[in-house]
mmCIF file of C-alpha atoms in Angstrom:
data_model
loop_
_atom_site.group_PDB
_atom_site.id
_atom_site.type_symbol
_atom_site.label_atom_id
_atom_site.label_comp_id
_atom_site.label_asym_id
_atom_site.label_seq_id
_atom_site.Cartn_x
_atom_site.Cartn_y
_atom_site.Cartn_z
ATOM 1 C CA UNK A 8 0.000 0.000 0.000
ATOM 2 C CA UNK A 9 1.288 3.418 -0.892
ATOM 3 C CA UNK A 10 0.952 4.944 2.556
ATOM 4 C CA UNK A 11 4.377 6.545 2.834
ATOM 5 C CA UNK A 12 4.447 9.163 0.079
ATOM 6 C CA UNK A 13 7.232 11.623 0.812
ATOM 7 C CA UNK A 14 5.071 14.429 -0.548
ATOM 8 C CA UNK A 15 2.182 13.922 1.853
ATOM 9 C CA UNK A 16 1.682 16.568 4.531
ATOM 10 C CA UNK A 17 -0.473 14.331 6.730
ATOM 11 C CA UNK A 18 0.938 13.403 10.121
ATOM 12 C CA UNK A 19 2.183 9.827 10.049
ATOM 13 C CA UNK A 20 1.652 7.190 12.675
ATOM 14 C CA UNK A 21 4.784 5.605 14.139
ATOM 15 C CA UNK A 22 6.473 2.893 12.051
ATOM 16 C CA UNK A 23 5.484 -0.667 12.885
ATOM 17 C CA UNK A 24 7.254 -3.968 12.286
ATOM 18 C CA UNK A 25 6.091 -7.493 13.134
ATOM 19 C CA UNK A 26 7.483 -8.696 16.467
ATOM 20 C CA UNK A 27 8.244 -12.058 14.820
ATOM 21 C CA UNK A 28 9.782 -13.325 11.600
ATOM 22 C CA UNK A 29 6.760 -14.398 9.530
ATOM 23 C CA UNK A 30 8.857 -16.724 7.367
ATOM 24 C CA UNK A 31 10.091 -18.874 10.254
ATOM 25 C CA UNK A 32 6.865 -19.404 12.196
ATOM 26 C CA UNK A 33 5.407 -22.925 12.484
ATOM 27 C CA UNK A 34 2.908 -23.812 9.795
ATOM 28 C CA UNK A 35 0.627 -26.575 8.653
ATOM 29 C CA UNK A 36 -0.822 -27.231 5.204
ATOM 30 C CA UNK A 37 -4.055 -25.345 4.674
ATOM 31 C CA UNK A 38 -7.238 -27.279 5.384
ATOM 32 C CA UNK A 39 -9.837 -25.147 3.661
ATOM 33 C CA UNK A 40 -13.410 -26.142 2.772
ATOM 34 C CA UNK A 41 -13.117 -25.222 -0.916
ATOM 35 C CA UNK A 42 -11.242 -26.682 -3.860
ATOM 36 C CA UNK A 43 -8.803 -25.346 -6.422
ATOM 37 C CA UNK A 44 -10.416 -23.360 -9.221
ATOM 38 C CA UNK A 45 -10.454 -25.480 -12.403
ATOM 39 C CA UNK A 46 -8.405 -24.204 -15.331
ATOM 40 C CA UNK A 47 -11.466 -23.797 -17.563
ATOM 41 C CA UNK A 48 -12.835 -21.187 -15.142
ATOM 42 C CA UNK A 49 -9.647 -19.139 -15.077
ATOM 43 C CA UNK A 50 -10.551 -17.110 -18.141
ATOM 44 C CA UNK A 51 -11.382 -13.420 -18.554
ATOM 45 C CA UNK A 52 -15.025 -14.188 -19.321
ATOM 46 C CA UNK A 53 -15.406 -16.394 -16.244
ATOM 47 C CA UNK A 54 -13.764 -13.796 -14.012
ATOM 48 C CA UNK A 55 -16.053 -11.102 -15.364
ATOM 49 C CA UNK A 56 -19.114 -13.210 -14.588
ATOM 50 C CA UNK A 57 -18.031 -13.897 -10.985
ATOM 51 C CA UNK A 58 -16.107 -10.801 -9.872
ATOM 52 C CA UNK A 59 -18.124 -7.986 -11.451
ATOM 53 C CA UNK A 60 -19.903 -5.945 -8.780
ATOM 54 C CA UNK A 61 -19.341 -5.614 -5.052
ATOM 55 C CA UNK A 62 -18.855 -8.887 -3.162
ATOM 56 C CA UNK A 63 -19.274 -8.494 0.595
ATOM 57 C CA UNK A 64 -19.683 -11.726 2.553
ATOM 58 C CA UNK A 65 -17.781 -13.616 5.257
ATOM 59 C CA UNK A 66 -14.818 -15.644 4.022
ATOM 60 C CA UNK A 67 -12.608 -18.342 5.553
ATOM 61 C CA UNK A 68 -9.625 -16.053 6.151
ATOM 62 C CA UNK A 69 -8.070 -14.779 9.406
ATOM 63 C CA UNK A 70 -9.412 -11.596 10.978
ATOM 64 C CA UNK A 71 -6.283 -9.469 11.441
ATOM 65 C CA UNK A 72 -8.226 -6.652 13.081
ATOM 66 C CA UNK A 73 -8.523 -8.709 16.291
ATOM 67 C CA UNK A 74 -4.827 -8.091 17.030
ATOM 68 C CA UNK A 75 -3.838 -4.488 16.338
ATOM 69 C CA UNK A 76 -0.188 -3.541 16.418
ATOM 70 C CA UNK A 77 0.951 -0.965 19.027
ATOM 71 C CA UNK A 78 -0.039 2.585 18.094
ATOM 72 C CA UNK A 79 -2.520 1.395 15.471
ATOM 73 C CA UNK A 80 -5.714 1.287 17.523
ATOM 74 C CA UNK A 81 -8.760 3.413 16.811
ATOM 75 C CA UNK A 82 -10.631 4.004 13.583
ATOM 76 C CA UNK A 83 -8.927 2.253 10.652
ATOM 77 C CA UNK A 84 -7.529 4.353 7.823
ATOM 78 C CA UNK A 85 -9.505 3.791 4.624
ATOM 79 C CA UNK A 86 -7.397 2.394 1.791
ATOM 80 C CA UNK A 87 -7.835 0.597 -1.522
ATOM 81 C CA UNK A 88 -5.703 -1.764 -3.579
ATOM 82 C CA UNK A 89 -5.914 -3.059 -7.114
ATOM 83 C CA UNK A 90 -5.842 -6.815 -7.743
ATOM 84 C CA UNK A 91 -4.437 -6.656 -11.299
ATOM 85 C CA UNK A 92 -5.010 -9.858 -13.267
ATOM 86 C CA UNK A 93 -2.890 -9.735 -16.410
ATOM 87 C CA UNK A 94 -4.318 -11.499 -19.475
ATOM 88 C CA UNK A 95 -1.127 -13.178 -20.697
ATOM 89 C CA UNK A 96 -1.486 -15.456 -23.766
ATOM 90 C CA UNK A 97 0.014 -18.340 -21.781
ATOM 91 C CA UNK A 98 -2.410 -17.832 -18.880
ATOM 92 C CA UNK A 99 -3.675 -15.262 -16.388
ATOM 93 C CA UNK A 100 -1.274 -13.841 -13.808
ATOM 94 C CA UNK A 101 -1.567 -11.527 -10.799
ATOM 95 C CA UNK A 102 0.753 -8.530 -10.695
ATOM 96 C CA UNK A 103 2.257 -7.851 -7.259
ATOM 97 C CA UNK A 104 4.836 -5.498 -5.798
ATOM 98 C CA UNK A 105 7.499 -5.898 -3.161
ATOM 99 C CA UNK A 106 7.728 -2.794 -1.010
ATOM 100 C CA UNK A 107 11.010 -1.145 -0.131
ATOM 101 C CA UNK A 108 12.534 -1.874 3.270
ATOM 102 C CA UNK A 109 12.460 1.664 4.712
ATOM 103 C CA UNK A 110 8.710 2.339 4.635
ATOM 104 C CA UNK A 111 6.649 2.905 7.782
ATOM 105 C CA UNK A 112 3.953 0.399 6.815
ATOM 106 C CA UNK A 113 4.436 -3.149 5.518
ATOM 107 C CA UNK A 114 8.120 -2.542 4.776
ATOM 108 C CA UNK A 115 9.675 -5.182 2.521
ATOM 109 C CA UNK A 116 6.395 -7.054 2.206
ATOM 110 C CA UNK A 117 4.665 -8.255 -0.939
ATOM 111 C CA UNK A 118 1.510 -6.285 -1.607
ATOM 112 C CA UNK A 119 -0.978 -5.204 -4.214
ATOM 113 C CA UNK A 120 -0.489 -1.701 -5.591
ATOM 114 C CA UNK A 121 -2.625 0.717 -3.613
ATOM 115 C CA UNK A 122 -2.794 3.073 -0.665
ATOM 116 C CA UNK A 123 -4.798 5.525 1.400
ATOM 117 C CA UNK A 124 -8.056 7.013 0.152
ATOM 118 C CA UNK A 125 -7.592 10.720 -0.544
ATOM 119 C CA UNK A 126 -10.339 13.344 -0.330
ATOM 120 C CA UNK A 127 -9.942 13.947 -4.078
ATOM 121 C CA UNK A 128 -10.804 10.317 -4.909
ATOM 122 C CA UNK A 129 -14.417 9.887 -5.995
ATOM 123 C CA UNK A 130 -14.490 6.287 -4.722
ATOM 124 C CA UNK A 131 -12.226 3.396 -3.751
ATOM 125 C CA UNK A 132 -11.853 2.348 -7.390
ATOM 126 C CA UNK A 133 -10.414 5.767 -8.159
ATOM 127 C CA UNK A 134 -8.010 5.326 -5.237
ATOM 128 C CA UNK A 135 -6.849 1.943 -6.487
ATOM 129 C CA UNK A 136 -6.295 3.196 -10.034
ATOM 130 C CA UNK A 137 -4.485 6.366 -8.931
ATOM 131 C CA UNK A 138 -2.215 4.543 -6.511
ATOM 132 C CA UNK A 139 -1.450 1.797 -9.031
ATOM 133 C CA UNK A 140 -0.357 4.351 -11.614
ATOM 134 C CA UNK A 141 1.707 6.280 -9.050
ATOM 135 C CA UNK A 142 3.435 3.196 -7.661
ATOM 136 C CA UNK A 143 4.014 1.103 -10.769
ATOM 137 C CA UNK A 144 3.442 3.321 -13.795
ATOM 138 C CA UNK A 145 0.718 0.945 -15.032
ATOM 139 C CA UNK A 146 -1.614 3.151 -17.089
ATOM 140 C CA UNK A 147 -5.338 2.884 -16.431
ATOM 141 C CA UNK A 148 -5.801 2.703 -20.213
ATOM 142 C CA UNK A 149 -4.821 -0.984 -19.917
ATOM 143 C CA UNK A 150 -7.090 -1.704 -16.918
ATOM 144 C CA UNK A 151 -10.667 -2.993 -16.865
ATOM 145 C CA UNK A 152 -11.995 -2.838 -13.314
ATOM 146 C CA UNK A 153 -14.385 -5.636 -12.384
ATOM 147 C CA UNK A 154 -15.590 -5.177 -8.813
ATOM 148 C CA UNK A 155 -14.824 -5.197 -5.129
ATOM 149 C CA UNK A 156 -13.800 -8.014 -2.806
ATOM 150 C CA UNK A 157 -14.748 -7.935 0.901
ATOM 151 C CA UNK A 158 -13.185 -5.050 2.824
ATOM 152 C CA UNK A 159 -10.229 -6.243 4.903
ATOM 153 C CA UNK A 160 -9.046 -4.607 8.144
ATOM 154 C CA UNK A 161 -5.350 -5.142 8.831
ATOM 155 C CA UNK A 162 -3.497 -5.367 12.122
ATOM 156 C CA UNK A 163 -1.690 -2.179 11.103
ATOM 157 C CA UNK A 164 -4.964 -0.265 11.149
ATOM 158 C CA UNK A 165 -5.977 -0.024 7.487
ATOM 159 C CA UNK A 166 -9.446 -0.848 6.146
ATOM 160 C CA UNK A 167 -8.579 -2.101 2.669
ATOM 161 C CA UNK A 168 -11.038 -2.271 -0.223
ATOM 162 C CA UNK A 169 -9.631 -4.633 -2.888
ATOM 163 C CA UNK A 170 -10.671 -3.871 -6.487
ATOM 164 C CA UNK A 171 -10.288 -6.711 -8.975
ATOM 165 C CA UNK A 172 -9.280 -5.845 -12.530
ATOM 166 C CA UNK A 173 -8.257 -7.372 -15.821
ATOM 167 C CA UNK A 174 -5.123 -5.900 -17.381
ATOM 168 C CA UNK A 175 -4.402 -5.968 -21.103
ATOM 169 C CA UNK A 176 -0.788 -6.840 -21.962
ATOM 170 C CA UNK A 177 1.431 -4.334 -23.737
ATOM 171 C CA UNK A 178 1.763 -1.932 -20.812
ATOM 172 C CA UNK A 179 5.046 -0.449 -19.634
ATOM 173 C CA UNK A 180 5.983 -0.115 -15.971
ATOM 174 C CA UNK A 181 7.798 2.767 -14.316
ATOM 175 C CA UNK A 182 7.918 1.936 -10.596
ATOM 176 C CA UNK A 183 8.294 4.553 -7.882
ATOM 177 C CA UNK A 184 11.629 3.436 -6.458
ATOM 178 C CA UNK A 185 10.912 5.134 -3.115
ATOM 179 C CA UNK A 186 8.070 2.671 -2.473
ATOM 180 C CA UNK A 187 8.526 -0.275 -4.828
ATOM 181 C CA UNK A 188 11.571 -2.550 -4.792
ATOM 182 C CA UNK A 189 10.284 -5.039 -7.356
ATOM 183 C CA UNK A 190 7.254 -5.870 -9.495
ATOM 184 C CA UNK A 191 6.496 -9.465 -10.456
ATOM 185 C CA UNK A 192 3.677 -11.719 -11.648
ATOM 186 C CA UNK A 193 2.367 -15.005 -10.255
ATOM 187 C CA UNK A 194 0.166 -17.432 -12.231
ATOM 188 C CA UNK A 195 -3.466 -17.114 -11.164
ATOM 189 C CA UNK A 196 -3.723 -20.923 -11.300
ATOM 190 C CA UNK A 197 -1.123 -21.123 -8.505
ATOM 191 C CA UNK A 198 -2.892 -18.529 -6.347
ATOM 192 C CA UNK A 199 -6.314 -20.164 -6.755
ATOM 193 C CA UNK A 200 -5.192 -23.558 -5.427
ATOM 194 C CA UNK A 201 -5.632 -23.730 -1.620
ATOM 195 C CA UNK A 202 -3.004 -26.501 -1.478
ATOM 196 C CA UNK A 203 -0.333 -23.858 -2.107
ATOM 197 C CA UNK A 204 -1.223 -21.932 1.064
ATOM 198 C CA UNK A 205 0.312 -22.481 4.494
ATOM 199 C CA UNK A 206 -1.425 -21.744 7.791
ATOM 200 C CA UNK A 207 0.850 -20.158 10.430
ATOM 201 C CA UNK A 208 0.514 -19.530 14.165
ATOM 202 C CA UNK A 209 2.862 -17.001 15.779
ATOM 203 C CA UNK A 210 2.930 -16.687 19.568
ATOM 204 C CA UNK A 211 3.300 -13.044 20.567
ATOM 205 C CA UNK A 212 5.138 -11.728 23.624
ATOM 206 C CA UNK A 213 1.877 -10.786 25.358
ATOM 207 C CA UNK A 214 0.558 -14.338 25.063
ATOM 208 C CA UNK A 215 -1.761 -13.741 22.130
ATOM 209 C CA UNK A 216 -1.521 -15.818 18.963
ATOM 210 C CA UNK A 217 -1.366 -14.296 15.491
ATOM 211 C CA UNK A 218 -2.790 -16.519 12.771
ATOM 212 C CA UNK A 219 -2.072 -15.895 9.109
ATOM 213 C CA UNK A 220 -1.627 -17.561 5.741
ATOM 214 C CA UNK A 221 1.318 -17.481 3.388
ATOM 215 C CA UNK A 222 1.701 -18.529 -0.235
ATOM 216 C CA UNK A 223 5.409 -18.563 -1.133
ATOM 217 C CA UNK A 224 6.295 -18.099 -4.813
ATOM 218 C CA UNK A 225 9.892 -18.512 -5.956
ATOM 219 C CA UNK A 226 11.983 -16.068 -3.883
ATOM 220 C CA UNK A 227 8.909 -14.105 -2.744
ATOM 221 C CA UNK A 228 7.127 -14.699 0.560
ATOM 222 C CA UNK A 229 3.506 -13.570 0.207
ATOM 223 C CA UNK A 230 1.824 -13.479 3.609
ATOM 224 C CA UNK A 231 -0.567 -11.619 5.899
ATOM 225 C CA UNK A 232 -3.185 -9.326 4.383
ATOM 226 C CA UNK A 233 -2.094 -9.902 0.784
ATOM 227 C CA UNK A 234 -2.221 -13.695 1.125
ATOM 228 C CA UNK A 235 -5.578 -13.437 2.922
ATOM 229 C CA UNK A 236 -7.139 -11.301 0.181
ATOM 230 C CA UNK A 237 -5.786 -13.651 -2.504
ATOM 231 C CA UNK A 238 -7.190 -16.613 -0.602
ATOM 232 C CA UNK A 239 -10.531 -14.830 -0.292
ATOM 233 C CA UNK A 240 -10.654 -14.348 -4.054
ATOM 234 C CA UNK A 241 -9.756 -18.027 -4.460
ATOM 235 C CA UNK A 242 -12.711 -18.997 -2.252
ATOM 236 C CA UNK A 243 -15.127 -16.760 -4.178
ATOM 237 C CA UNK A 244 -14.012 -18.177 -7.521
ATOM 238 C CA UNK A 245 -14.075 -21.764 -6.235
ATOM 239 C CA UNK A 246 -17.533 -21.569 -4.701
ATOM 240 C CA UNK A 247 -18.965 -19.838 -7.771
ATOM 241 C CA UNK A 248 -18.691 -23.128 -9.649
ATOM 242 C CA UNK A 249 -20.513 -25.210 -7.071
#
């Protein structure tokens, strides 16, 4: 999420970092009540039929808002992210970013492009498109927005509205190097198979337990809110075929 713009005049909350290493926490294979999405339903037309419109219903993903990080209590900050599904000839992929290590929020983590809702944004879709262009250089001329996934409240105090979108190939990227360390794509078929997700339990110093999913891909460790939102989309797509 693009929440650390150096040009913003808003007061910033103190930086936060996990009190544990998310990559080294114990995990078990996911045991989720929905199946992998079949290949024949991972097409632009199928995604349009399922993801168009606003989807707001409970999903089988952890509720991060139950354990807020220090200094991040109170009313969540409204934010939006784009879930960009690139229509590659060899198959659909999801475009993701790895954030730079010096940011106040989600430093070094894999995330969707996005950030805080600004007063000038007409809606959360406008936020997602603006932030995507600012962070990655991906022009909205290549983007077809579909709809919204369930709003997700993070432990860092953001209320995130994910906007799904299809992206036409041929775009050029120009990442904001202050915020984005790397941009990469993951096959949608990999991200819509629950067998690729791991369920973690991290014991915190105060005795509470943080539960989260991860879905490692090559050298990238996708975890927390991003993995949860991807898993939520997987569930929606899987159950749509039942």
